[in-house]
CSV table of C-alpha atoms in Angstrom, one decimal:
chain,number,residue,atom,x,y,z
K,1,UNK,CA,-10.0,40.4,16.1
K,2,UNK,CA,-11.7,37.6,17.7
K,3,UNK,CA,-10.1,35.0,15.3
K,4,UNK,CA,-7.1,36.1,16.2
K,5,UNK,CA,-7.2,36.8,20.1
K,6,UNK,CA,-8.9,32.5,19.7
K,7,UNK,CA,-5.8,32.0,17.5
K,8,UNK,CA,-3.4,33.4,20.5
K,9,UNK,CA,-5.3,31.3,23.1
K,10,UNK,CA,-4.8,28.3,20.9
K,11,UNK,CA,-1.1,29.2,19.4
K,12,UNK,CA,0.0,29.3,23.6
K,13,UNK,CA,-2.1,25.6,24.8
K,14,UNK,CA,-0.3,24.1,21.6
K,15,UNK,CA,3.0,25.3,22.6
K,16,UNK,CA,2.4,23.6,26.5
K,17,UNK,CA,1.5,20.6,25.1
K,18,UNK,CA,4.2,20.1,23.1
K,19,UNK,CA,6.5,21.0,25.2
K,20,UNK,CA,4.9,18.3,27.9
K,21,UNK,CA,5.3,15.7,24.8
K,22,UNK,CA,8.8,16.6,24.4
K,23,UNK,CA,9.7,16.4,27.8
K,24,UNK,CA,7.8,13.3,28.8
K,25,UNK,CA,9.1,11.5,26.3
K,26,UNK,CA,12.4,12.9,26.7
K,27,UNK,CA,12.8,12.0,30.6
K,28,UNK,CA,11.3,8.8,30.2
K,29,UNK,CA,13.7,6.3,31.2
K,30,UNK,CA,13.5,2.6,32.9
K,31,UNK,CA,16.4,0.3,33.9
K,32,UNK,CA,15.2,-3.3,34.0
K,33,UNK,CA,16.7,-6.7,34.3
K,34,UNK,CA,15.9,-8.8,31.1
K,35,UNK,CA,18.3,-11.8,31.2
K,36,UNK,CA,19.0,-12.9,34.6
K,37,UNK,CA,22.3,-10.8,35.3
K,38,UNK,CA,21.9,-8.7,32.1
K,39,UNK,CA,19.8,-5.3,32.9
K,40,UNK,CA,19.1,-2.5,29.7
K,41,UNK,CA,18.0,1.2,30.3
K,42,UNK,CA,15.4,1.8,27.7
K,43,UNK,CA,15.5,5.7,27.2
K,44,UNK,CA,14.0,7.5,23.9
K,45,UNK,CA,17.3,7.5,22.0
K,46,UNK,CA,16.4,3.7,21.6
K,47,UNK,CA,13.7,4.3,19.3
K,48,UNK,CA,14.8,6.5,16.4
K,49,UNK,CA,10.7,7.5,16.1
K,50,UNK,CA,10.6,8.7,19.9
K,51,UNK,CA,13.9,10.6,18.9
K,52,UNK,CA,12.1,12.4,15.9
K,53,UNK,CA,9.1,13.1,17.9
K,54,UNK,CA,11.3,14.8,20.2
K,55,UNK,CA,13.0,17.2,18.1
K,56,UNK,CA,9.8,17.9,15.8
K,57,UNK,CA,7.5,18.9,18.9
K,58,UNK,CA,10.0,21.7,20.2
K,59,UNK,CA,10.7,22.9,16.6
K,60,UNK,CA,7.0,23.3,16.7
K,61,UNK,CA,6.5,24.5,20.1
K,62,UNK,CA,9.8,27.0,19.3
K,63,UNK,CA,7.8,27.9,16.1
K,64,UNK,CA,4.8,28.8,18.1
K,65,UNK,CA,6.3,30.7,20.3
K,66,UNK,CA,8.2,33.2,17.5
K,67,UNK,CA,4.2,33.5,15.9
K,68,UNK,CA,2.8,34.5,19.3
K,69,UNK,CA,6.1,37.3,19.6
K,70,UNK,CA,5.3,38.6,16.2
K,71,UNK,CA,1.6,38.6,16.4
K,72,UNK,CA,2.3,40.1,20.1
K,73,UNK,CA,4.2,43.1,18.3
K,74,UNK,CA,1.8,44.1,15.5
K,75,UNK,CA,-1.4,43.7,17.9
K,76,UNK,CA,-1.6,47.5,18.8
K,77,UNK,CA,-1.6,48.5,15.6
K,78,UNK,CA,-3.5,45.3,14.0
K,79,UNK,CA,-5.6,46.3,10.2
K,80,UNK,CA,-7.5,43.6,9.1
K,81,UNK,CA,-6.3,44.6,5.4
K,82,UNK,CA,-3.9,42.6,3.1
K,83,UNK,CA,-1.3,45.5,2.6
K,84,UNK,CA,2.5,45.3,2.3
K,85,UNK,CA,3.9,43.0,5.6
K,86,UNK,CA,0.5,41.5,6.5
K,87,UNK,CA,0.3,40.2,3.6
K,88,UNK,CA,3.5,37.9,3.7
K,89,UNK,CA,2.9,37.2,7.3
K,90,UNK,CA,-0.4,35.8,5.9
K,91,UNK,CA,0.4,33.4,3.6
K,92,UNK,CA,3.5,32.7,5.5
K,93,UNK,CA,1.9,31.6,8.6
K,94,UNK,CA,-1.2,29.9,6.2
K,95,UNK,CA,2.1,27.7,5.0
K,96,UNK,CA,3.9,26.9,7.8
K,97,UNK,CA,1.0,26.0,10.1
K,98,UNK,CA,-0.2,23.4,7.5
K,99,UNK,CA,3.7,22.3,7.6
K,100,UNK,CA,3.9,22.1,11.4
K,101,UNK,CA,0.2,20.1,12.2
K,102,UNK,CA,1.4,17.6,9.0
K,103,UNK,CA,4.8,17.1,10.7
K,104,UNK,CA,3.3,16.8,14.6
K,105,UNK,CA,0.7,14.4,13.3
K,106,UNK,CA,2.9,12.2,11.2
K,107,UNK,CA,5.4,12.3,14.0
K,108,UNK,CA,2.9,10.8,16.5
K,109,UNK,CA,1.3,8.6,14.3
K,110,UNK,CA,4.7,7.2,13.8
K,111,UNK,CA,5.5,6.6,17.4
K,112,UNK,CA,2.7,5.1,17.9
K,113,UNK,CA,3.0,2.7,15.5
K,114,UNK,CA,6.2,1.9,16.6
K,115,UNK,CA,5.2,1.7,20.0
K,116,UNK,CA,2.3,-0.9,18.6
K,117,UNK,CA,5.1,-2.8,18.1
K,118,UNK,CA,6.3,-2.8,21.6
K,119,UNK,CA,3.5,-3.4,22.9
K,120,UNK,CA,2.5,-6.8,21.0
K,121,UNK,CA,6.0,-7.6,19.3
K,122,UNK,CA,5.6,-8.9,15.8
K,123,UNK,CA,6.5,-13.0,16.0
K,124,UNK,CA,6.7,-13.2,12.4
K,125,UNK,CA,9.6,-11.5,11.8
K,126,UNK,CA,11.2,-12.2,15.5
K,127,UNK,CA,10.6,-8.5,16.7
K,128,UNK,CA,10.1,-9.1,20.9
K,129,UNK,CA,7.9,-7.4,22.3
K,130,UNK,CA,9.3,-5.0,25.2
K,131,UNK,CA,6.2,-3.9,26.9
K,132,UNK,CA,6.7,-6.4,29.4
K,133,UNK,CA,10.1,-5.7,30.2
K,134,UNK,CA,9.7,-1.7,30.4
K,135,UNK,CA,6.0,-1.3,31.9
K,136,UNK,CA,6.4,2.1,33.7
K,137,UNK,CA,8.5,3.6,30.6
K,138,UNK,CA,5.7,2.2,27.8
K,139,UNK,CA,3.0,3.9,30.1
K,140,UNK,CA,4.3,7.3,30.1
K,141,UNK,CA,5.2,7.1,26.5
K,142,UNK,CA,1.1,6.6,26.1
K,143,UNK,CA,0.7,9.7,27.8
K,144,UNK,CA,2.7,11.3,25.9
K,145,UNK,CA,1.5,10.6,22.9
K,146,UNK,CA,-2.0,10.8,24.0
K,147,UNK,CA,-1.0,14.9,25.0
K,148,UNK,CA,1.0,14.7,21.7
K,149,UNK,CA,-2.6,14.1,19.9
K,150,UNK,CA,-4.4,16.5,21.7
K,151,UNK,CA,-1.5,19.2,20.8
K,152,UNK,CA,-1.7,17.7,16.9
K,153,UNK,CA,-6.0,18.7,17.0
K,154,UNK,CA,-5.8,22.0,18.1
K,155,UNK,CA,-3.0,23.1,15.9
K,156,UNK,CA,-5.2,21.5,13.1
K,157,UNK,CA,-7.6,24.2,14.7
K,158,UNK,CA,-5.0,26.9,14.6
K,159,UNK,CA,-4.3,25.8,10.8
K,160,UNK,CA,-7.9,26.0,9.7
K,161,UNK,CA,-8.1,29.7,11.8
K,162,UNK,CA,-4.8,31.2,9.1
K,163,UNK,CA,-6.2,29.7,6.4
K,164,UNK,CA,-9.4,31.9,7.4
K,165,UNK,CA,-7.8,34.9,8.1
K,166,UNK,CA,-5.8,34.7,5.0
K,167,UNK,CA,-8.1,33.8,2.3
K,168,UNK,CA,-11.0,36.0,3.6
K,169,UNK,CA,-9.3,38.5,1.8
K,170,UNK,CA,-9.3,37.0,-1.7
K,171,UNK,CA,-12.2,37.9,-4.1
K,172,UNK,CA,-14.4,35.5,-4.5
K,173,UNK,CA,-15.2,36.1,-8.2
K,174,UNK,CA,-11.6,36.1,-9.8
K,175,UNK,CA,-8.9,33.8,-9.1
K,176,UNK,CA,-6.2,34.4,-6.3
K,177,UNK,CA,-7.5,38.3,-6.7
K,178,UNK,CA,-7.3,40.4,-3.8
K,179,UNK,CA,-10.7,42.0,-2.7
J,1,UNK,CA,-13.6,28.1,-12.6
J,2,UNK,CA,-9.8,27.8,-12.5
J,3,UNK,CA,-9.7,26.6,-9.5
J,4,UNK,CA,-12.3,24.1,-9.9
J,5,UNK,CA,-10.8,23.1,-13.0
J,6,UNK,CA,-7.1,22.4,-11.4
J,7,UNK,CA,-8.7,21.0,-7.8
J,8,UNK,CA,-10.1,18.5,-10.6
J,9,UNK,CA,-7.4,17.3,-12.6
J,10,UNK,CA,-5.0,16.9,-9.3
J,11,UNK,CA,-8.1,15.0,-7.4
J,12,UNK,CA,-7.6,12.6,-10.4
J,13,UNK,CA,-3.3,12.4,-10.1
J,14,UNK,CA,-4.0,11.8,-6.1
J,15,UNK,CA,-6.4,9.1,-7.1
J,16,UNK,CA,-4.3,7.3,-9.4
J,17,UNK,CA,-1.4,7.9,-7.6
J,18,UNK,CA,-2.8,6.5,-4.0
J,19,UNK,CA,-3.9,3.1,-6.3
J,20,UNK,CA,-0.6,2.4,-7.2
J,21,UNK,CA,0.9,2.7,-3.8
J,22,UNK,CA,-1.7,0.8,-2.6
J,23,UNK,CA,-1.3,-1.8,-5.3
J,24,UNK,CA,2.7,-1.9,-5.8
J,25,UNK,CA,2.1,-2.7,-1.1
J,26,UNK,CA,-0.9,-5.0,-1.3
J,27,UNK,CA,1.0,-7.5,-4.4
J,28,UNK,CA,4.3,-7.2,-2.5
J,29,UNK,CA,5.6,-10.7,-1.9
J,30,UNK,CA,8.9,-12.5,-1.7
J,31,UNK,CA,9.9,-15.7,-0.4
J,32,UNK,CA,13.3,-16.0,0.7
J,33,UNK,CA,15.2,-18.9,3.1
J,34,UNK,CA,16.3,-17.8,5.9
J,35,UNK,CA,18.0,-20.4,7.8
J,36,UNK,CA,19.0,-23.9,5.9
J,37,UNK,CA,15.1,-25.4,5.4
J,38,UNK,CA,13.4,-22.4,6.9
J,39,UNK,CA,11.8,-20.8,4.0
J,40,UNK,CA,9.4,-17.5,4.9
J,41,UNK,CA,7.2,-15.3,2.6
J,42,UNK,CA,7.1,-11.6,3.2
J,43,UNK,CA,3.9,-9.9,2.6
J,44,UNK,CA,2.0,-6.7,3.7
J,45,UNK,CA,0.2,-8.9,6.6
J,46,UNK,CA,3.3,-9.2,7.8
J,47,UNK,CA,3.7,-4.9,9.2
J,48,UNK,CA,0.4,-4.0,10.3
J,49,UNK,CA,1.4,0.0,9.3
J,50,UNK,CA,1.7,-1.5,5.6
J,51,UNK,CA,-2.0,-2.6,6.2
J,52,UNK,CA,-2.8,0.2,7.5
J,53,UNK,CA,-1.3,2.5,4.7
J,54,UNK,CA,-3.1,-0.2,2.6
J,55,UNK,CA,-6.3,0.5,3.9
J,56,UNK,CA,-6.7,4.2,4.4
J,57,UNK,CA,-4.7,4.9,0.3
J,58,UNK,CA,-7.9,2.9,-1.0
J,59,UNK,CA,-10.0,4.6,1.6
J,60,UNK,CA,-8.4,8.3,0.2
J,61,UNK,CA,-8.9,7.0,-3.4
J,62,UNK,CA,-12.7,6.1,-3.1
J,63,UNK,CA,-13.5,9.6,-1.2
J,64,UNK,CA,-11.4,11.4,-4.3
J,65,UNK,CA,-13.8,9.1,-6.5
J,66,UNK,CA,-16.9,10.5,-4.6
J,67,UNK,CA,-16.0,14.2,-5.1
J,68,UNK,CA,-14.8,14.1,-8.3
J,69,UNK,CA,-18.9,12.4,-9.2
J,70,UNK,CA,-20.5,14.8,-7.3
J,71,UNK,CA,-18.3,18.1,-8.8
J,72,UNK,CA,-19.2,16.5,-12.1
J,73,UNK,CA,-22.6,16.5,-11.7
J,74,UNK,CA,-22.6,19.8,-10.4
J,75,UNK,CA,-20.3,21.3,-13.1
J,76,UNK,CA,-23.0,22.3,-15.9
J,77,UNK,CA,-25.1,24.5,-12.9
J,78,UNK,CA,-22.4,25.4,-11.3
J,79,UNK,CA,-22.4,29.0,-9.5
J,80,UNK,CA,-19.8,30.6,-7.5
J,81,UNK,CA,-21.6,31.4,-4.6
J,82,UNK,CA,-22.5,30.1,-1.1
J,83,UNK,CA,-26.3,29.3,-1.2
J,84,UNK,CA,-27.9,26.4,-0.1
J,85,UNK,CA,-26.0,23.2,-0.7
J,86,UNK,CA,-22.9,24.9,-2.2
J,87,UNK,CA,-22.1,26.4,1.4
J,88,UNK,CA,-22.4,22.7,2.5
J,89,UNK,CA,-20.3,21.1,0.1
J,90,UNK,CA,-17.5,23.4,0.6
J,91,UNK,CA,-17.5,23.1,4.3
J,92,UNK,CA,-17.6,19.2,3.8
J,93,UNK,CA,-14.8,19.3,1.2
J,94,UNK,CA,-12.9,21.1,3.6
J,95,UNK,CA,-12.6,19.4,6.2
J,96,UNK,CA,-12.7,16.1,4.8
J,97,UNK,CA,-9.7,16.9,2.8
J,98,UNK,CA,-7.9,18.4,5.5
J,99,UNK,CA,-8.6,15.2,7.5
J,100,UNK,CA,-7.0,12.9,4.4
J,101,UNK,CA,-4.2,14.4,4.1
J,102,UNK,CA,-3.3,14.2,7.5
J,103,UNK,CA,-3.9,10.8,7.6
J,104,UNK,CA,-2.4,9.6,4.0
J,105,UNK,CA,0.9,11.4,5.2
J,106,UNK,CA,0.6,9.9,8.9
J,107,UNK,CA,0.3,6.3,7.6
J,108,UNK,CA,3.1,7.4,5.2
J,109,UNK,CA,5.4,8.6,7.6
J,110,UNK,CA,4.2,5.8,10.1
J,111,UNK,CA,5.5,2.9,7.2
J,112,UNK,CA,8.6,5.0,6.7
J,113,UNK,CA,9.4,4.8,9.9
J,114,UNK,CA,8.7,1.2,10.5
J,115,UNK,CA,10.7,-0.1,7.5
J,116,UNK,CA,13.6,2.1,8.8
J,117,UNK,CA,13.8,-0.6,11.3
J,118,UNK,CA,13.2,-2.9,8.3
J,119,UNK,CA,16.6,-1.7,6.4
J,120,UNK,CA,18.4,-1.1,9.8
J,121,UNK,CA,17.5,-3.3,12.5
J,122,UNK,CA,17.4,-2.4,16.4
J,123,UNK,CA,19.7,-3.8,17.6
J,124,UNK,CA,19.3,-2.7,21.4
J,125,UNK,CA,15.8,-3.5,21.1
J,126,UNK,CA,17.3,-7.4,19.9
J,127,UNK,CA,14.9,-6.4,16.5
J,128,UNK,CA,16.9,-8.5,13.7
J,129,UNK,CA,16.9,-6.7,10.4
J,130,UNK,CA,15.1,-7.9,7.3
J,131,UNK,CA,16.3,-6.3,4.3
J,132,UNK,CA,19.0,-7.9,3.9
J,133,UNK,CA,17.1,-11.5,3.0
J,134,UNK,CA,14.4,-9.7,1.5
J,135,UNK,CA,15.9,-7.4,-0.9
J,136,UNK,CA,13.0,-7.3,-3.6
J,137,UNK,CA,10.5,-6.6,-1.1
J,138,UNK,CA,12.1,-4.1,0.9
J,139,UNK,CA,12.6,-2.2,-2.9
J,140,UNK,CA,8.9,-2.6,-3.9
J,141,UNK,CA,7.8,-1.0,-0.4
J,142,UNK,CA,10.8,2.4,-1.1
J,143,UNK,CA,8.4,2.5,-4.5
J,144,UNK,CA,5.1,2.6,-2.9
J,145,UNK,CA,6.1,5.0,0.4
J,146,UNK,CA,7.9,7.8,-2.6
J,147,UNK,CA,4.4,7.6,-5.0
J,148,UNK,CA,2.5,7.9,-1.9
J,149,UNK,CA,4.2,11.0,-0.6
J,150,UNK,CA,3.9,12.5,-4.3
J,151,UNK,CA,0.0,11.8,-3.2
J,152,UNK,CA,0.4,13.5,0.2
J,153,UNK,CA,2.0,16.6,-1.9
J,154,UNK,CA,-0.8,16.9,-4.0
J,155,UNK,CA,-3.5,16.2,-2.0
J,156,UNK,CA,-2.1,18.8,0.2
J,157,UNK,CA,-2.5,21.2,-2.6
J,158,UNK,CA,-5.7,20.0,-3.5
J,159,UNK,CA,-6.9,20.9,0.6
J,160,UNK,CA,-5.3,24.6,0.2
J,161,UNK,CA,-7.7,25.1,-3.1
J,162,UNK,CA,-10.5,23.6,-0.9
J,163,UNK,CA,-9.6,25.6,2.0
J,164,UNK,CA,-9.2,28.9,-0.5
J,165,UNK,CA,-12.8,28.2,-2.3
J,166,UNK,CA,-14.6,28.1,0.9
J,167,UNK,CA,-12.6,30.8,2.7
J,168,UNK,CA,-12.8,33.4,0.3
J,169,UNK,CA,-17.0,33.6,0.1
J,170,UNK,CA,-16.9,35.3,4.1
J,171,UNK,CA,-16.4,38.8,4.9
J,172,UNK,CA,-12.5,40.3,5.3
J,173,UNK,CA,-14.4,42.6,8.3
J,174,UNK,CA,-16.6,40.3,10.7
J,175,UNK,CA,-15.8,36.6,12.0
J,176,UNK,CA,-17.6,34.4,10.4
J,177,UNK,CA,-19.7,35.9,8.3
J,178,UNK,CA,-20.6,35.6,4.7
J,179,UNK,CA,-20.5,38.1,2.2
């Protein structure tokens, strides 16, 4: 019971921080002048990683919330056994959790690579850079990802707690044997 | 022993596999002109999240190495229990695998992403396209990012049978406890 009421806590900060990703980088938006009478809005849609990241973190924030409903449904009448239902909810959630903390780490790993590259350009290959242009929009796009790593950790967390809870139940003897 | 004997062959796939990408990215080179007596070469230097992805596949193949030693030496005395050093190796297998495969698919995803802009260009962000002029290259790099999400897969795998032969040695009643 305390793995799960931990899971719960850590299930519901996930789902904030995602959703504060999502919508920081989503809202971000800065309209500068780059030539002298040619000005650009530089908004997420302009890099395709920053729209990915987007649409991953509230999948997995929407995810989230339909485990915290189901696990909010079968708390009264909770048995730590590995019968019929709890079973599959088991090794359901042990497979998508890996899923989702793959996908929100790639995601930000991504951006932030890509954002490397706004940040220093890449001369070689005639890349500008676009940091200097679009200061106030590249900050908040750090802080974003900066929440969007903290969100990644503690669904690793989350991850490590359902693969716990499901695989305490195998025997320890024989192979993929229920106790 | 089942277990132990699949974790063991697919350590060995992920190994080999993470090599090649690494390889088929770091002897990548084409030299192509792009304007009339402007000749450049393209190499992994060139993308920093190529030498990144460089870096941690050789980094995920010498850990692989390491475990696959020390679970040989082990093998003869082997005991399927959680005494001593055992519970200390499974807890350090754990996590470390969880922690490379999150990274091995992030730098993955991260190159993806990058030569995206490779093969398409931004062309709001005035960042010219490459592909085009290096077409050999660009092919060489689709190789190396497809064997190294086989590796992702697998190592994947090899983290659930990691997480599964720790998780199963602690009690299905009390948190945390062994049995």
């Amino acid at each position: 019971m305390e793995a799960m009421r931990i899971e719960a806590f850590l299930r519901v900060c996930v789902t904030l921080l995602l959703i504060t990703t999502a919508c920081l980088v989503r809202f971000d938006s800065q309209t500068t002048l780059i030539f002298t009478s040619y000005s650009r809005t530089a908004t997420f849609r302009d890099l395709n990683a920053l729209f990915v990241l987007v649409f991953i973190d509230i999948s997995a924030a929407g995810y989230n919330l339909i485990q915290l409903v189901i696990r909010g449904l079968l708390y009264s009448h909770w048995k730590p056994d590995m019968k019929g239902p709890y079973k599959h909810l088991a090794w359901f959630s042990f497979l998508l959790d890996q899923a989702v903390v793959y996908m929100i780490f790639a995601a930000n790993s991504a951006s932030l690579m890509v954002s490397v590259y706004g940040v220093t350009g890449e001369h070689h290959l005639f890349w500008m850079k676009l940091c200097n242009k679009f200061n106030r929009f590249c900050t908040q796009i750090g802080g974003a990802l900066l929440c969007g790593y903290v969100a990644s950790l503690l669904m690793a967390v989350v991850s490590f707690l359902s693969a716990y809870s499901l695989f305490r139940h195998y025997s320890p003897k024989t192979f993929l044997v229920l106790k």
